[in-house]
Short mmCIF file of C-alpha atoms in Angstrom, two decimals:
data_model
loop_
_atom_site.label_atom_id
_atom_site.label_comp_id
_atom_site.label_asym_id
_atom_site.label_seq_id
_atom_site.Cartn_x
_atom_site.Cartn_y
_atom_site.Cartn_z
CA MET A 1 44.67 -4.91 5.16
CA LEU A 2 47.30 -1.89 5.01
CA ARG A 3 47.43 0.08 2.11
CA VAL A 4 50.37 1.78 0.89
CA ALA A 5 51.64 4.14 -1.54
CA VAL A 6 55.52 4.98 -2.24
CA VAL A 7 56.25 7.94 -4.47
CA GLY A 8 59.31 7.31 -6.61
CA SER A 9 60.45 3.93 -8.34
CA GLY A 10 63.70 4.48 -7.99
CA PRO A 11 66.00 2.03 -5.20
CA SER A 12 64.89 4.10 -2.12
CA GLY A 13 61.39 3.41 -3.17
CA VAL A 14 61.55 -0.42 -4.56
CA TYR A 15 63.52 -1.16 -1.23
CA THR A 16 61.11 0.27 0.55
CA ALA A 17 58.09 -1.33 -1.14
CA GLN A 18 60.17 -4.78 -0.52
CA ALA A 19 60.51 -4.46 3.04
CA LEU A 20 56.98 -3.65 3.33
CA VAL A 21 55.14 -6.57 1.85
CA GLN A 22 57.95 -8.90 2.84
CA GLN A 23 57.08 -8.02 6.77
CA ARG A 24 55.23 -10.47 8.83
CA SER A 25 53.89 -8.20 11.51
CA VAL A 26 51.12 -6.65 9.68
CA PRO A 27 49.35 -9.31 7.08
CA GLY A 28 48.08 -7.85 4.03
CA VAL A 29 50.14 -5.12 2.73
CA THR A 30 48.95 -3.64 -0.26
CA VAL A 31 51.49 -1.00 -1.92
CA ASP A 32 51.38 0.93 -4.84
CA VAL A 33 54.44 2.25 -6.00
CA LEU A 34 53.65 5.64 -8.24
CA ASP A 35 56.43 7.53 -10.55
CA ARG A 36 56.30 11.06 -12.09
CA LEU A 37 58.15 8.94 -15.06
CA PRO A 38 56.47 6.20 -17.26
CA CYS A 39 59.53 4.37 -16.61
CA PRO A 40 60.55 2.49 -13.48
CA TYR A 41 64.40 2.59 -11.92
CA GLY A 42 64.60 6.24 -11.49
CA LEU A 43 68.37 7.01 -11.67
CA VAL A 44 69.36 3.62 -11.44
CA ARG A 45 67.95 3.87 -15.17
CA TYR A 46 68.65 7.68 -15.61
CA GLY A 47 71.60 8.33 -13.99
CA VAL A 48 73.85 5.50 -13.66
CA ALA A 49 76.60 6.31 -16.92
CA PRO A 50 75.71 3.85 -20.06
CA ASP A 51 79.33 2.29 -19.77
CA HIS A 52 78.08 0.90 -16.47
CA GLU A 53 76.33 -1.95 -17.67
CA LYS A 54 76.38 -4.39 -13.76
CA ILE A 55 75.04 -1.31 -11.87
CA LYS A 56 72.98 -0.56 -14.37
CA SER A 57 71.97 -4.56 -14.09
CA LEU A 58 70.76 -3.90 -10.49
CA GLN A 59 67.27 -3.16 -12.64
CA ASN A 60 67.02 -6.78 -12.76
CA THR A 61 66.75 -7.08 -8.91
CA LEU A 62 64.25 -4.11 -8.38
CA ARG A 63 61.90 -5.57 -11.43
CA THR A 64 61.74 -8.32 -9.36
CA VAL A 65 60.06 -6.13 -6.46
CA LEU A 66 57.73 -4.65 -8.99
CA GLU A 67 56.50 -7.91 -10.27
CA MET A 68 56.12 -9.10 -6.80
CA PRO A 69 52.15 -9.83 -5.36
CA GLY A 70 50.85 -6.66 -3.81
CA VAL A 71 52.97 -3.92 -5.23
CA THR A 72 51.76 -2.41 -7.78
CA PHE A 73 53.33 0.30 -10.28
CA LEU A 74 51.47 3.35 -11.66
CA GLY A 75 53.83 5.29 -13.83
CA ASN A 76 53.14 8.72 -15.23
CA VAL A 77 51.53 10.23 -12.02
CA SER A 78 52.45 13.50 -10.75
CA VAL A 79 52.48 14.29 -6.97
CA GLY A 80 52.16 18.17 -6.26
CA GLU A 81 49.71 20.79 -6.55
CA GLY A 82 48.74 22.23 -9.68
CA PRO A 83 46.58 20.52 -12.29
CA GLY A 84 47.00 16.83 -13.29
CA ALA A 85 49.02 16.26 -10.35
CA VAL A 86 47.53 14.47 -7.08
CA SER A 87 48.17 16.46 -3.53
CA PRO A 88 49.50 14.70 -0.59
CA ARG A 89 46.71 15.69 1.18
CA ARG A 90 44.57 14.26 -1.32
CA LEU A 91 46.70 11.09 -1.26
CA LEU A 92 46.00 9.96 2.15
CA GLN A 93 42.68 10.29 1.09
CA ALA A 94 43.24 7.14 -0.74
CA TYR A 95 46.10 5.51 1.32
CA HIS A 96 46.50 4.86 4.93
CA ALA A 97 50.28 5.58 4.50
CA VAL A 98 52.51 7.66 1.88
CA VAL A 99 56.18 7.23 1.99
CA TYR A 100 57.89 9.92 -0.74
CA CYS A 101 60.90 8.66 -1.76
CA VAL A 102 61.34 11.17 -4.75
CA GLY A 103 65.52 11.38 -4.69
CA ALA A 104 67.42 14.68 -5.04
CA ALA A 105 66.13 16.22 -8.96
CA SER A 106 68.24 19.23 -8.18
CA ASP A 107 71.97 20.04 -8.88
CA ARG A 108 74.26 23.09 -6.46
CA ARG A 109 74.81 26.06 -7.93
CA LEU A 110 78.34 27.61 -7.80
CA GLY A 111 77.04 31.08 -7.72
CA ILE A 112 79.95 32.67 -8.87
CA GLU A 113 79.62 35.32 -11.88
CA GLY A 114 78.43 34.10 -15.52
CA GLU A 115 77.19 30.45 -14.02
CA ASP A 116 74.32 31.49 -16.90
CA LEU A 117 76.55 31.87 -19.58
CA PRO A 118 76.14 29.70 -22.61
CA GLY A 119 77.72 26.56 -22.41
CA SER A 120 77.14 26.24 -18.92
CA PHE A 121 75.04 23.44 -17.53
CA SER A 122 75.30 21.35 -14.33
CA ALA A 123 76.46 17.38 -14.82
CA THR A 124 72.97 16.51 -14.29
CA GLU A 125 71.53 18.28 -17.37
CA PHE A 126 74.28 16.55 -19.28
CA VAL A 127 73.81 12.95 -17.82
CA SER A 128 70.28 13.32 -17.98
CA TRP A 129 70.86 14.08 -22.12
CA TYR A 130 73.40 10.93 -22.82
CA SER A 131 70.50 8.73 -20.77
CA ALA A 132 68.30 10.07 -22.44
CA HIS A 133 65.28 11.38 -19.80
CA PRO A 134 62.26 12.63 -21.38
CA ASP A 135 62.88 15.86 -19.69
CA ALA A 136 66.26 16.57 -20.91
CA ALA A 137 66.99 19.28 -23.12
CA PRO A 138 67.97 18.56 -27.28
CA GLY A 139 71.83 17.85 -27.97
CA GLY A 140 74.37 20.33 -28.55
CA PHE A 141 76.07 19.75 -25.37
CA VAL A 142 80.15 18.77 -27.07
CA LEU A 143 79.45 19.65 -30.68
CA GLY A 144 82.02 22.68 -31.86
CA ALA A 145 83.31 22.48 -27.97
CA ARG A 146 87.45 22.00 -27.48
CA SER A 147 87.96 22.55 -24.06
CA VAL A 148 85.73 20.65 -21.29
CA VAL A 149 86.17 21.82 -17.65
CA VAL A 150 84.68 19.69 -15.02
CA ILE A 151 84.50 21.32 -11.95
CA GLY A 152 84.04 18.84 -8.91
CA ALA A 153 86.05 15.71 -7.84
CA GLY A 154 82.88 12.93 -7.14
CA ASN A 155 81.72 10.34 -9.35
CA VAL A 156 79.51 11.82 -11.33
CA ALA A 157 82.49 14.11 -12.26
CA VAL A 158 84.44 10.74 -13.39
CA ASP A 159 80.99 9.56 -15.18
CA VAL A 160 80.87 12.95 -17.71
CA SER A 161 84.59 13.27 -18.03
CA ARG A 162 85.02 9.83 -19.61
CA ILE A 163 81.98 9.91 -21.81
CA LEU A 164 83.35 13.61 -23.51
CA ALA A 165 86.39 11.18 -23.41
CA ARG A 166 85.23 8.32 -25.23
CA GLY A 167 84.96 7.57 -28.60
CA ALA A 168 81.40 6.38 -29.72
CA PRO A 169 81.73 3.23 -31.33
CA GLU A 170 82.56 2.25 -27.52
CA LEU A 171 79.02 4.20 -26.45
CA ARG A 172 77.73 2.14 -29.65
CA ALA A 173 77.08 -1.66 -27.75
CA THR A 174 74.97 0.66 -24.71
CA ASP A 175 71.40 1.93 -24.49
CA VAL A 176 72.19 6.00 -25.95
CA PRO A 177 70.08 7.17 -28.76
CA GLU A 178 71.55 7.86 -31.66
CA ALA A 179 71.26 11.12 -31.63
CA VAL A 180 74.03 10.76 -28.61
CA LEU A 181 76.25 8.78 -30.15
CA GLY A 182 76.45 11.03 -33.38
CA ALA A 183 76.84 14.02 -31.15
CA LEU A 184 79.77 12.38 -29.39
CA ALA A 185 81.27 11.17 -32.92
CA GLY A 186 81.45 14.61 -34.36
CA SER A 187 83.07 15.88 -30.88
CA ARG A 188 85.74 18.27 -30.90
CA VAL A 189 86.35 18.34 -27.98
CA ARG A 190 90.52 17.14 -26.96
CA ASP A 191 91.44 18.33 -23.66
CA VAL A 192 88.97 17.54 -20.40
CA HIS A 193 89.78 19.15 -16.86
CA MET A 194 88.21 18.04 -14.10
CA VAL A 195 89.10 20.47 -11.42
CA ALA A 196 88.94 20.33 -7.59
CA ARG A 197 89.34 23.29 -4.88
CA ARG A 198 91.06 20.58 -2.56
CA GLY A 199 93.26 18.26 -2.93
CA PRO A 200 93.68 14.16 -4.02
CA ALA A 201 92.34 12.80 -0.29
CA GLN A 202 89.83 15.09 -0.32
CA ALA A 203 88.38 14.08 -3.24
CA ARG A 204 84.99 12.08 -3.31
CA PHE A 205 85.39 9.67 -6.36
CA THR A 206 85.33 5.87 -6.03
CA THR A 207 89.33 3.87 -7.12
CA LYS A 208 87.11 1.99 -9.54
CA GLU A 209 85.80 4.85 -11.10
CA LEU A 210 88.99 6.34 -11.16
CA ARG A 211 91.09 3.50 -12.70
CA GLU A 212 88.30 3.74 -15.31
CA LEU A 213 89.63 7.05 -16.28
CA GLY A 214 93.14 5.16 -16.90
CA ALA A 215 91.42 2.19 -18.96
CA LEU A 216 90.09 4.39 -22.30
CA PRO A 217 91.40 3.94 -25.94
CA GLY A 218 92.44 7.10 -27.20
CA ALA A 219 92.67 9.40 -24.25
CA ARG A 220 95.68 9.88 -21.49
CA PRO A 221 95.13 11.12 -17.66
CA HIS A 222 97.62 13.72 -16.49
CA VAL A 223 97.96 15.23 -13.22
CA HIS A 224 99.55 17.69 -12.23
CA ALA A 225 102.47 17.13 -9.55
CA GLU A 226 103.25 20.34 -8.47
CA GLU A 227 99.64 21.11 -7.16
CA ALA A 228 98.70 17.76 -5.97
CA ALA A 229 101.85 17.98 -3.44
CA LEU A 230 100.25 20.78 -1.80
CA ASP A 231 98.70 18.15 -0.04
CA ALA A 232 100.42 16.80 2.83
CA ALA A 233 99.45 13.03 2.11
CA TRP A 234 101.23 12.78 -1.43
CA ALA A 235 104.79 12.58 -0.45
CA ASP A 236 103.13 9.39 1.72
CA PRO A 237 100.02 8.17 0.87
CA ALA A 238 100.57 5.13 3.64
CA GLY A 239 98.55 6.69 6.62
CA LEU A 240 95.84 7.26 4.90
CA PRO A 241 92.56 5.15 5.33
CA GLY A 242 92.27 2.55 2.02
CA PRO A 243 89.90 3.96 -0.34
CA VAL A 244 91.70 7.29 0.31
CA ARG A 245 95.19 5.64 0.12
CA ARG A 246 94.16 3.59 -3.37
CA ASN A 247 92.89 6.92 -5.00
CA VAL A 248 96.29 9.06 -4.13
CA GLU A 249 98.39 6.37 -5.63
CA VAL A 250 96.33 5.94 -8.59
CA LEU A 251 96.92 9.91 -9.15
CA ARG A 252 100.56 9.73 -8.29
CA GLU A 253 101.26 6.80 -11.07
CA TRP A 254 99.26 9.26 -13.30
CA SER A 255 101.43 12.54 -12.56
CA GLN A 256 104.22 10.68 -14.18
CA VAL A 257 102.95 10.15 -17.48
CA PRO A 258 103.32 12.93 -19.90
CA ALA A 259 100.05 13.47 -22.16
CA ALA A 260 100.14 11.32 -25.29
CA PRO A 261 100.53 13.01 -28.71
CA GLY A 262 97.27 12.60 -31.01
CA ALA A 263 95.10 11.86 -27.67
CA ARG A 264 92.27 12.98 -25.93
CA SER A 265 93.78 14.48 -22.57
CA ILE A 266 92.27 14.21 -19.11
CA ARG A 267 93.59 16.94 -16.71
CA LEU A 268 92.86 16.80 -13.73
CA ARG A 269 93.23 19.28 -11.34
CA PHE A 270 94.05 19.96 -7.40
CA PHE A 271 93.27 23.43 -4.84
CA LEU A 272 92.00 25.65 -7.72
CA ARG A 273 88.33 27.10 -6.56
CA PRO A 274 86.45 28.58 -9.59
CA VAL A 275 85.38 32.54 -9.00
CA ALA A 276 84.01 32.92 -12.47
CA LEU A 277 82.86 31.69 -15.99
CA LEU A 278 83.88 34.29 -18.41
CA GLY A 279 82.64 35.47 -22.64
CA ASP A 280 80.56 37.63 -23.27
CA ASP A 281 77.87 35.62 -25.87
CA ALA A 282 79.43 31.98 -23.92
CA VAL A 283 81.78 30.33 -22.19
CA ARG A 284 85.18 31.33 -23.61
CA ALA A 285 86.93 30.48 -20.38
CA VAL A 286 87.00 29.77 -16.16
CA ARG A 287 88.54 31.53 -14.12
CA PHE A 288 90.19 29.88 -10.81
CA GLU A 289 91.84 31.02 -7.46
CA ARG A 290 94.67 29.05 -6.20
CA THR A 291 93.89 27.78 -2.93
CA VAL A 292 96.10 26.14 0.23
CA PRO A 293 95.32 23.44 2.67
CA ASP A 294 94.12 25.70 5.73
CA GLY A 295 95.03 22.63 8.05
CA GLY A 296 91.21 21.48 8.99
CA GLY A 297 90.77 19.34 5.96
CA GLY A 298 89.45 22.97 4.30
CA VAL A 299 91.30 25.75 1.98
CA VAL A 300 92.13 29.46 1.73
CA GLY A 301 92.67 31.20 -1.53
CA THR A 302 95.86 32.89 -2.02
CA GLY A 303 94.72 35.89 -4.48
CA ARG A 304 96.42 33.77 -7.06
CA PHE A 305 93.95 33.26 -10.58
CA GLU A 306 94.50 31.04 -13.29
CA GLU A 307 92.68 30.40 -16.17
CA ILE A 308 91.12 27.73 -18.44
CA GLU A 309 90.11 27.74 -21.98
CA ALA A 310 86.97 26.36 -22.36
CA GLN A 311 83.97 25.87 -24.57
CA LEU A 312 81.66 23.66 -22.27
CA VAL A 313 81.44 23.32 -18.48
CA LEU A 314 80.07 21.01 -16.68
CA ARG A 315 79.52 21.84 -12.12
CA SER A 316 79.46 18.98 -10.78
CA VAL A 317 79.00 19.92 -7.06
CA GLY A 318 76.06 17.74 -5.56
CA TYR A 319 72.63 17.24 -5.90
CA ARG A 320 70.20 18.93 -3.94
CA GLY A 321 66.01 17.97 -2.98
CA VAL A 322 63.30 19.66 -4.82
CA PRO A 323 60.19 20.55 -2.29
CA VAL A 324 57.22 18.43 -2.87
CA ASP A 325 54.31 21.47 -2.87
CA GLY A 326 52.05 20.76 -0.45
CA LEU A 327 54.79 18.55 2.07
CA PRO A 328 56.97 20.60 4.35
CA PHE A 329 60.61 21.51 3.42
CA ASP A 330 63.74 21.96 5.19
CA ALA A 331 65.66 24.50 2.23
CA GLU A 332 68.65 24.52 4.18
CA ARG A 333 69.05 20.47 4.04
CA GLY A 334 67.50 20.67 0.64
CA THR A 335 65.35 17.38 2.86
CA VAL A 336 61.54 17.04 4.20
CA PRO A 337 61.75 17.37 7.95
CA HIS A 338 61.49 13.78 9.88
CA HIS A 339 62.18 11.94 12.98
CA GLN A 340 62.87 8.18 11.91
CA GLY A 341 61.03 8.33 8.48
CA ARG A 342 58.32 10.62 10.04
CA VAL A 343 57.02 13.71 8.34
CA LEU A 344 57.30 16.05 10.57
CA ARG A 345 55.29 19.18 10.65
CA ALA A 346 55.56 21.76 13.22
CA GLY A 347 57.54 19.77 15.14
CA ALA A 348 55.36 16.82 15.34
CA ALA A 349 54.79 13.69 12.98
CA SER A 350 51.91 13.35 10.83
CA ALA A 351 50.12 10.61 10.84
CA GLY A 352 50.54 8.57 7.61
CA GLU A 353 53.27 11.06 5.74
CA TYR A 354 56.73 8.78 5.94
CA VAL A 355 60.29 8.94 3.85
CA ALA A 356 62.67 7.43 2.46
CA GLY A 357 66.35 8.03 0.23
CA TRP A 358 67.81 11.32 -0.29
CA ILE A 359 64.46 13.51 -0.34
CA LYS A 360 65.01 11.55 4.22
CA ARG A 361 68.94 12.02 5.00
CA GLY A 362 70.46 13.83 1.63
CA PRO A 363 72.20 13.07 -1.69
CA THR A 364 75.01 10.82 0.53
CA GLY A 365 75.87 6.81 0.11
CA VAL A 366 75.60 4.66 -2.33
CA ILE A 367 72.76 2.79 -3.59
CA GLY A 368 73.05 0.33 -1.19
CA THR A 369 72.41 3.10 1.46
CA ASN A 370 69.17 2.71 0.92
CA ARG A 371 68.42 -0.82 1.99
CA PRO A 372 68.74 0.17 5.99
CA CYS A 373 67.08 3.70 5.12
CA ALA A 374 63.84 2.47 4.01
CA LYS A 375 63.99 -0.62 6.28
CA GLU A 376 64.25 1.90 9.52
CA THR A 377 61.13 3.81 7.97
CA VAL A 378 59.39 0.78 7.27
CA GLY A 379 59.89 -0.12 10.63
CA SER A 380 57.98 3.35 12.10
CA LEU A 381 55.60 2.97 9.50
CA LEU A 382 54.24 -0.50 11.16
CA ALA A 383 55.34 1.25 14.51
CA ASP A 384 52.41 3.33 13.36
CA ALA A 385 50.10 0.68 11.49
CA GLU A 386 47.45 0.15 14.57
CA ALA A 387 46.55 3.90 14.35
CA LEU A 388 46.67 3.99 10.52
CA LEU A 389 44.57 1.13 10.28
CA ALA A 390 41.46 2.99 12.76
CA ARG A 391 41.54 5.57 10.08
CA ARG A 392 39.63 4.02 6.73
CA PRO A 393 40.64 5.70 3.74
CA ALA A 394 38.06 7.51 1.44
CA ALA A 395 38.75 7.53 -1.79
CA ASP A 396 39.93 4.83 -4.38
CA PRO A 397 43.12 5.41 -4.77
CA HIS A 398 42.53 4.43 -8.86
CA GLU A 399 39.10 6.66 -9.43
CA LEU A 400 41.31 9.49 -7.69
CA LEU A 401 44.30 9.46 -9.78
CA ARG A 402 41.59 8.99 -13.02
CA ALA A 403 39.94 12.74 -11.16
CA ALA A 404 43.09 13.69 -11.18
CA GLY A 405 44.00 13.72 -14.85
CA ALA A 406 46.48 10.89 -14.61
CA GLU A 407 47.12 9.57 -17.79
CA VAL A 408 48.73 6.01 -15.72
CA VAL A 409 50.85 3.93 -17.37
CA ARG A 410 50.88 0.59 -15.36
CA TRP A 411 53.47 -2.54 -15.67
CA PRO A 412 52.34 -3.64 -19.39
CA GLY A 413 52.32 0.01 -20.41
CA TRP A 414 56.62 -0.32 -19.23
CA LEU A 415 56.52 -3.66 -20.36
CA GLY A 416 55.57 -2.24 -24.24
CA ILE A 417 57.82 0.40 -23.72
CA GLU A 418 60.72 -2.14 -23.32
CA ALA A 419 59.65 -3.81 -26.43
CA ALA A 420 59.60 -0.74 -28.58
CA GLU A 421 63.22 0.57 -26.99
CA ALA A 422 64.07 -3.32 -28.31
CA ALA A 423 62.52 -3.22 -31.54
CA LEU A 424 64.25 0.48 -32.40
CA GLY A 425 67.78 -0.99 -31.29
CA ARG A 426 67.07 -3.92 -33.59
CA GLY A 427 66.28 -1.75 -36.38
CA LEU A 428 69.71 0.15 -35.74
CA GLY A 429 71.80 -2.83 -35.60
CA ARG A 430 72.02 -2.17 -31.44
CA GLY A 431 70.88 -3.62 -28.14
CA PRO A 432 68.28 -1.91 -26.69
CA VAL A 433 68.31 1.94 -27.38
CA LYS A 434 65.99 4.00 -25.14
CA ILE A 435 63.44 6.34 -26.27
CA GLU A 436 64.66 10.01 -25.28
CA ASP A 437 60.92 11.73 -26.08
CA TRP A 438 57.76 12.18 -23.48
CA PRO A 439 55.49 10.89 -27.10
CA GLY A 440 57.26 8.05 -27.81
CA LEU A 441 57.47 6.46 -24.42
CA LEU A 442 53.26 7.90 -24.05
CA SER A 443 52.55 6.27 -26.84
CA ALA A 444 54.68 2.52 -26.68
CA ALA A 445 52.66 2.03 -23.56
CA ARG A 446 49.26 2.81 -25.21
CA ARG A 447 50.41 0.70 -27.60
CA ALA A 448 51.00 -2.06 -25.07
CA ALA A 449 47.33 -1.41 -22.50
CA ALA A 450 45.60 -1.33 -26.20
CA PRO A 451 43.39 -4.57 -26.90
CA GLY A 452 45.53 -6.83 -27.67
CA GLY A 453 48.64 -5.06 -27.13
CA ARG A 454 52.26 -7.09 -26.16
CA GLY A 455 51.78 -6.01 -22.56
CA ARG A 456 50.75 -8.45 -19.81
#
């Protein structure tokens, strides 16, 4: 029987587990899906915007896999070095193979003056706050801010801009915590500036996400036509690839719509590169340099500068992988070195160690991209199965976790968290509302796992 650990219960980890238990070439594969959090689903739970209900419903698909025979969810398990963690070396003593699907948990920095001023955050931190991630800092993101600058032009930038411009009543039907609703209800934000260093044709958001900005009640998107026109495709986007052309067409429509009196404005700005965040005790503005196309898909600075008022700045310039203590790491790429999913140590494949997802390929693609990525890695693992089975694991994995001091949250514990969130929502006259702190999550899991608890 081939015993595999998958580290990470987001889409890449769950798709890896699914591919392993559904294959037919190696009978009797069992998979333990480990996660640092007591909750499964990774970025589907803690990264997808709360008002994107269709995408969040992917949790139902992931649940089906985690409830399959041969798959066991083990939450609240840290992998790495240090107290309470299980090292990669120790994991290999308990499993024939370990597949790391840990995503890209950090954000890229701008590397400019003033980036660490109070009021400056990553979009990742803001998303974690409204998604009720238990590691998120308490609120305060929007209270008092009148003008917000979002630096970036991808779907995450669109998400945070949309949440800032939405009214709190519109989010009451979602699972965001009451504290988030209260902060958004008290928000003084009137202007959201989403700023990109390149042009409309280079923006990375999807047309579906973009159009959602135009459908917000009480908010109005606007594009500065004179700067967007620096893009050669602005005047006639007909020759662009379909997705890009549709983006430009939407932006062209918005360039002809003036800001509405009394409405929050969402201003999409282009060809502006951030050079400094200004302020003494807190952010008060962002200084940008005007850029122009360089003819090769990039931009060059013009030496002309502009300041945009901001009491809150959110940078959304990409995710980045973080090292797992005990695994090799390519700091430049933010990934684990590998060949077709096999982890490389000193250039050679490390027996029994594999990667899939963003930690394998970098933060690229959409959720569905994780399926072929997982399939490739599982193919490599199964090709190695004969050699892997020749080594007998020296430890029982569950004993190993107990010895490390891990308070493992199993599937009944997760079901208890779900039940507690449903009860919390009922008490507030809402649907399920996320529990936003570690003690609350673990308490709910313990109650369900106790004799007579409601988990199964």
